[in-house]
Coordinates of C-alpha atoms in Angstrom, one line a residue:
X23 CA 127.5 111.5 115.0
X24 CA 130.3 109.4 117.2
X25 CA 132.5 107.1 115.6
X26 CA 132.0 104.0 116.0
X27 CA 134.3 102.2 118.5
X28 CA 137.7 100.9 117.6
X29 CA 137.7 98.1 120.1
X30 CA 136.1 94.4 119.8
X31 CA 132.8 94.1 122.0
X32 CA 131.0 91.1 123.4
X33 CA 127.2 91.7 123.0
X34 CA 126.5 92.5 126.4
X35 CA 129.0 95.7 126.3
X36 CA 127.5 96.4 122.2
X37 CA 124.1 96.6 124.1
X38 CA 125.3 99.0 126.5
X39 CA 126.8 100.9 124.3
X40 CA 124.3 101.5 121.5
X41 CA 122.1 102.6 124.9
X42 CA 123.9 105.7 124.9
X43 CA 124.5 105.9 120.8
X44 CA 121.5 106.1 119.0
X45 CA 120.9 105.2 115.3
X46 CA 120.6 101.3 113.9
X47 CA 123.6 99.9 114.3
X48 CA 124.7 96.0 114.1
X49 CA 127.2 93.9 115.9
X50 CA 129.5 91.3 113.7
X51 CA 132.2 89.3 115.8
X52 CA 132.7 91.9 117.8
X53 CA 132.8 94.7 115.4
X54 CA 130.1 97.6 115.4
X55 CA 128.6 98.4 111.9
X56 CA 126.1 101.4 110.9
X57 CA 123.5 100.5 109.0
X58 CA 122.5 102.3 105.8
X59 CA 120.1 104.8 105.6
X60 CA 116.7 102.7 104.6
X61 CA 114.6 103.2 101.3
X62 CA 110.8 104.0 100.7
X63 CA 110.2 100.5 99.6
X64 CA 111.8 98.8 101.9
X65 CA 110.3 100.9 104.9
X66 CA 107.1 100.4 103.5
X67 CA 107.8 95.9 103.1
X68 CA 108.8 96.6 106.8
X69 CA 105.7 98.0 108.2
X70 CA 103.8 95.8 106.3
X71 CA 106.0 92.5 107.5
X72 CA 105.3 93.7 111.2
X73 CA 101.6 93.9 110.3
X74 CA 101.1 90.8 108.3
X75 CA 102.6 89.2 111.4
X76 CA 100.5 90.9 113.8
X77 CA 97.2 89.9 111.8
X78 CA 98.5 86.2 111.5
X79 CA 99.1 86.3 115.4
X80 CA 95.9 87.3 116.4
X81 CA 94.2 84.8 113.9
X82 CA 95.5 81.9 115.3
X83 CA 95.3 82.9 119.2
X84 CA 98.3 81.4 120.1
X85 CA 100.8 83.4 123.3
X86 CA 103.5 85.2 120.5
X87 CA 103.9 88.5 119.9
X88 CA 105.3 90.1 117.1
X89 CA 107.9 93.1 117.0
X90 CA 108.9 95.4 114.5
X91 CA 113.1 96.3 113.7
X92 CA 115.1 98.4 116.5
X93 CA 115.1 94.9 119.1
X94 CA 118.4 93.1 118.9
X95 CA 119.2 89.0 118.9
X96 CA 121.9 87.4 120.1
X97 CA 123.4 85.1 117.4
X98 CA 127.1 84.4 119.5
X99 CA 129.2 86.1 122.7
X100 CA 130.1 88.7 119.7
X101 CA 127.5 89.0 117.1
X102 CA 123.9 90.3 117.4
X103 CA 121.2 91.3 114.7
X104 CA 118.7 93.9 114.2
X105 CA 116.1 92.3 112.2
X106 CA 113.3 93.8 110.5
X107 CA 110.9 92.4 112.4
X108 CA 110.6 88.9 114.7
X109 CA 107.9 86.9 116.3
X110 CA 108.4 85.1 120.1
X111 CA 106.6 83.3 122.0
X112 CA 106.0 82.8 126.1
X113 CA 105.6 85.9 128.4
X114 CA 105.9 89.4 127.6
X115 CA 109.4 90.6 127.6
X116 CA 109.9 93.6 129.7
X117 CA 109.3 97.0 128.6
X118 CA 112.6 98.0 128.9
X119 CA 114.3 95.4 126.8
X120 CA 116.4 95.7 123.5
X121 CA 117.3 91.9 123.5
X122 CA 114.8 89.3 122.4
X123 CA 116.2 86.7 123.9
X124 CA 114.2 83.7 122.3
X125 CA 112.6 84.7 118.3
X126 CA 111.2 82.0 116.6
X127 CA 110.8 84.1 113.7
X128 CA 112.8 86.4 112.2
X129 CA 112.4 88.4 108.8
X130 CA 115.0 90.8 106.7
X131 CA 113.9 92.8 104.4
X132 CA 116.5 92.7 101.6
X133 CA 118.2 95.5 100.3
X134 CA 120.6 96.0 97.4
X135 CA 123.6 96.9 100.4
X136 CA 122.4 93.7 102.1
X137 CA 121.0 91.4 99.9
X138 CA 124.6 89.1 100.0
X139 CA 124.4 89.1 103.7
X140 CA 121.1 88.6 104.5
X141 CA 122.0 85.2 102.2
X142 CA 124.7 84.0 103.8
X143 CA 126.1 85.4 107.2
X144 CA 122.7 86.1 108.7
X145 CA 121.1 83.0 107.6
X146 CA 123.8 80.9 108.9
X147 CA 123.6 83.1 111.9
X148 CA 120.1 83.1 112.6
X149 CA 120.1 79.1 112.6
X150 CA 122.8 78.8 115.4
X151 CA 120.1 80.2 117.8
X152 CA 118.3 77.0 119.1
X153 CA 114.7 79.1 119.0
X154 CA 114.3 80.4 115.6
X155 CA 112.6 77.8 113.3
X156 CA 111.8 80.1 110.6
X157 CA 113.9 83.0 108.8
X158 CA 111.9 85.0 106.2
X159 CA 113.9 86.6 103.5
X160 CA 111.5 89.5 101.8
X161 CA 112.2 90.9 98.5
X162 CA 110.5 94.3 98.0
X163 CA 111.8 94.7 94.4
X164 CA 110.7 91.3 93.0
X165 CA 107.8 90.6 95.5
X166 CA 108.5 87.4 96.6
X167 CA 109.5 85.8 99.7
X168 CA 112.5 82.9 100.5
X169 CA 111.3 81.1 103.5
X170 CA 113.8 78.7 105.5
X171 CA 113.1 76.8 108.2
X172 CA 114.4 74.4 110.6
X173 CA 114.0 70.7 109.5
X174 CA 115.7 68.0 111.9
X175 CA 119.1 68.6 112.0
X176 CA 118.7 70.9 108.4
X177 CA 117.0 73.7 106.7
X178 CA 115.0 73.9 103.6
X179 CA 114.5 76.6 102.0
X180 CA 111.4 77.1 99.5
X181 CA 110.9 80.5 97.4
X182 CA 107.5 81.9 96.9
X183 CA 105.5 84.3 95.0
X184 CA 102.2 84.1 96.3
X185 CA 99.9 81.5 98.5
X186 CA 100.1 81.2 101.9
X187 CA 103.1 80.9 104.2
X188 CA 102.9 78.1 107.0
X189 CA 105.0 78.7 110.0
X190 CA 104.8 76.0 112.2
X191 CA 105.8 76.3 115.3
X192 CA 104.1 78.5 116.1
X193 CA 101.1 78.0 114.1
X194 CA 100.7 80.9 112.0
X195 CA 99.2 81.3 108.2
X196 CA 100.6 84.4 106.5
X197 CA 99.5 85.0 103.0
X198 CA 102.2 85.9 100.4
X199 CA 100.6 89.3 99.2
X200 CA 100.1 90.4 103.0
X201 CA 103.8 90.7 103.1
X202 CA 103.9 93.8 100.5
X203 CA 101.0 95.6 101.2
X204 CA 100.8 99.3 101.5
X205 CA 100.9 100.5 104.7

C-alpha cells in the first residue's frame, strides 16, 4: 500500500490521484484520509440503502438514478465525500465518472469510527452543495434513520424508527424497515 500524500490537494488533483491509488479514500481540506476497513453490518445497511433507493426510484418513475459508495462529491475546491450511497437526477452521468457532480441525496451509513463526523463535518458539508436537499444518516446498530433536509434557508432534522420516509424533491417514498433489510 502507498502512503498517502504529504502535500494539500484541490479535488481535481485528489481525483486524479486516487485514479491511480485504489482503496476508499476521502478528501478533507485538502488532506487525503483512508477509510476504515468496513463491518458486516454496515456492508449489509449499505447494500440495502442502495436497494431501498433503487426500489423507491422505480416506483415513482421520476429521471434519478441511484448509486451505491465508491462515486465521490464535491463539497469545496478541497474537500470531497464518498458517501454510501446518493440519488441524482437529470441525464445519465458518463460511464467513466467518479464525481457526481449534482446528488440530491446522500446517505452515510454510521459507524462507531464515524459516527461524530458523519454528525457534524459531513452534515455541514453536505449542505453547502446547492443540490442535495436531503442527507440520510443510517444507524445499523439501533435501526433507525436521522433524516435532514433542506428547508428555506435551514435544515430540520427529524429521527425515525419506522414509517415511511418522504423525500421531496424528488418524489420518492422510502419505507423505514427497507433501509435494514438483508440483502
Amino acid at each position: 500500500m502507498k502512503p498517502l500524500p504529504q502535500t494539500q490537494m484541490s479535488v481535481d488533483e485528489y481525483l486524479a490521484w486516487s485514479e491511480d491509488n485504489p482503496g476508499r479514500y476521502e478528501l478533507v481540506q485538502g488532506e487525503v484520509f483512508a477509510m476504515a476497513a468496513e463491518r458486516a453490518r454496515h456492508a449489509n445497511t449499505r447494500v440495502a440503502v442502495f436497494d431501498a433507493l433503487r426500489s423507491a426510484l422505480r416506483a415513482a418513475s421520476v429521471p434519478c438514478r441511484a448509486m451505491p459508495d465508491g462515486m465521490t462529491v464535491r463539497i469545496t475546491a478541497h474537500t470531497a465525500y464518498e458517501p454510501d450511497a446518493l440519488v441524482y437526477c437529470g441525464p445519465r452521468i458518463d460511464p467513466d465518472a467518479v464525481e457526481v457532480k449534482n446528488p440530491i441525496v446522500v446517505v452515510e451509513v454510521l459507524s462507531p469510527s464515524t459516527r461524530r463526523t458523519d454528525a457534524s463535518e459531513k452534515l455541514a458539508g453536505y449542505f453547502q452543495v446547492p443540490s442535495i436537499h436531503h442527507y440520510l444518516m443510517v444507524d445499523p446498530d439501533r435501526r433507525t434513520v436521522v433524516h435532514h433536509r433542506r428547508a428555506g434557508d435551514g435544515i430540520e432534522s427529524s429521527f425515525l424508527e419506522d414509517g415511511t420516509l418522504i423525500l421531496d424533491p424528488p418524489g420518492l417514498e422510502l419505507p423505514v424497515a427497507s433501509l435494514f433489510e438483508e440483502p
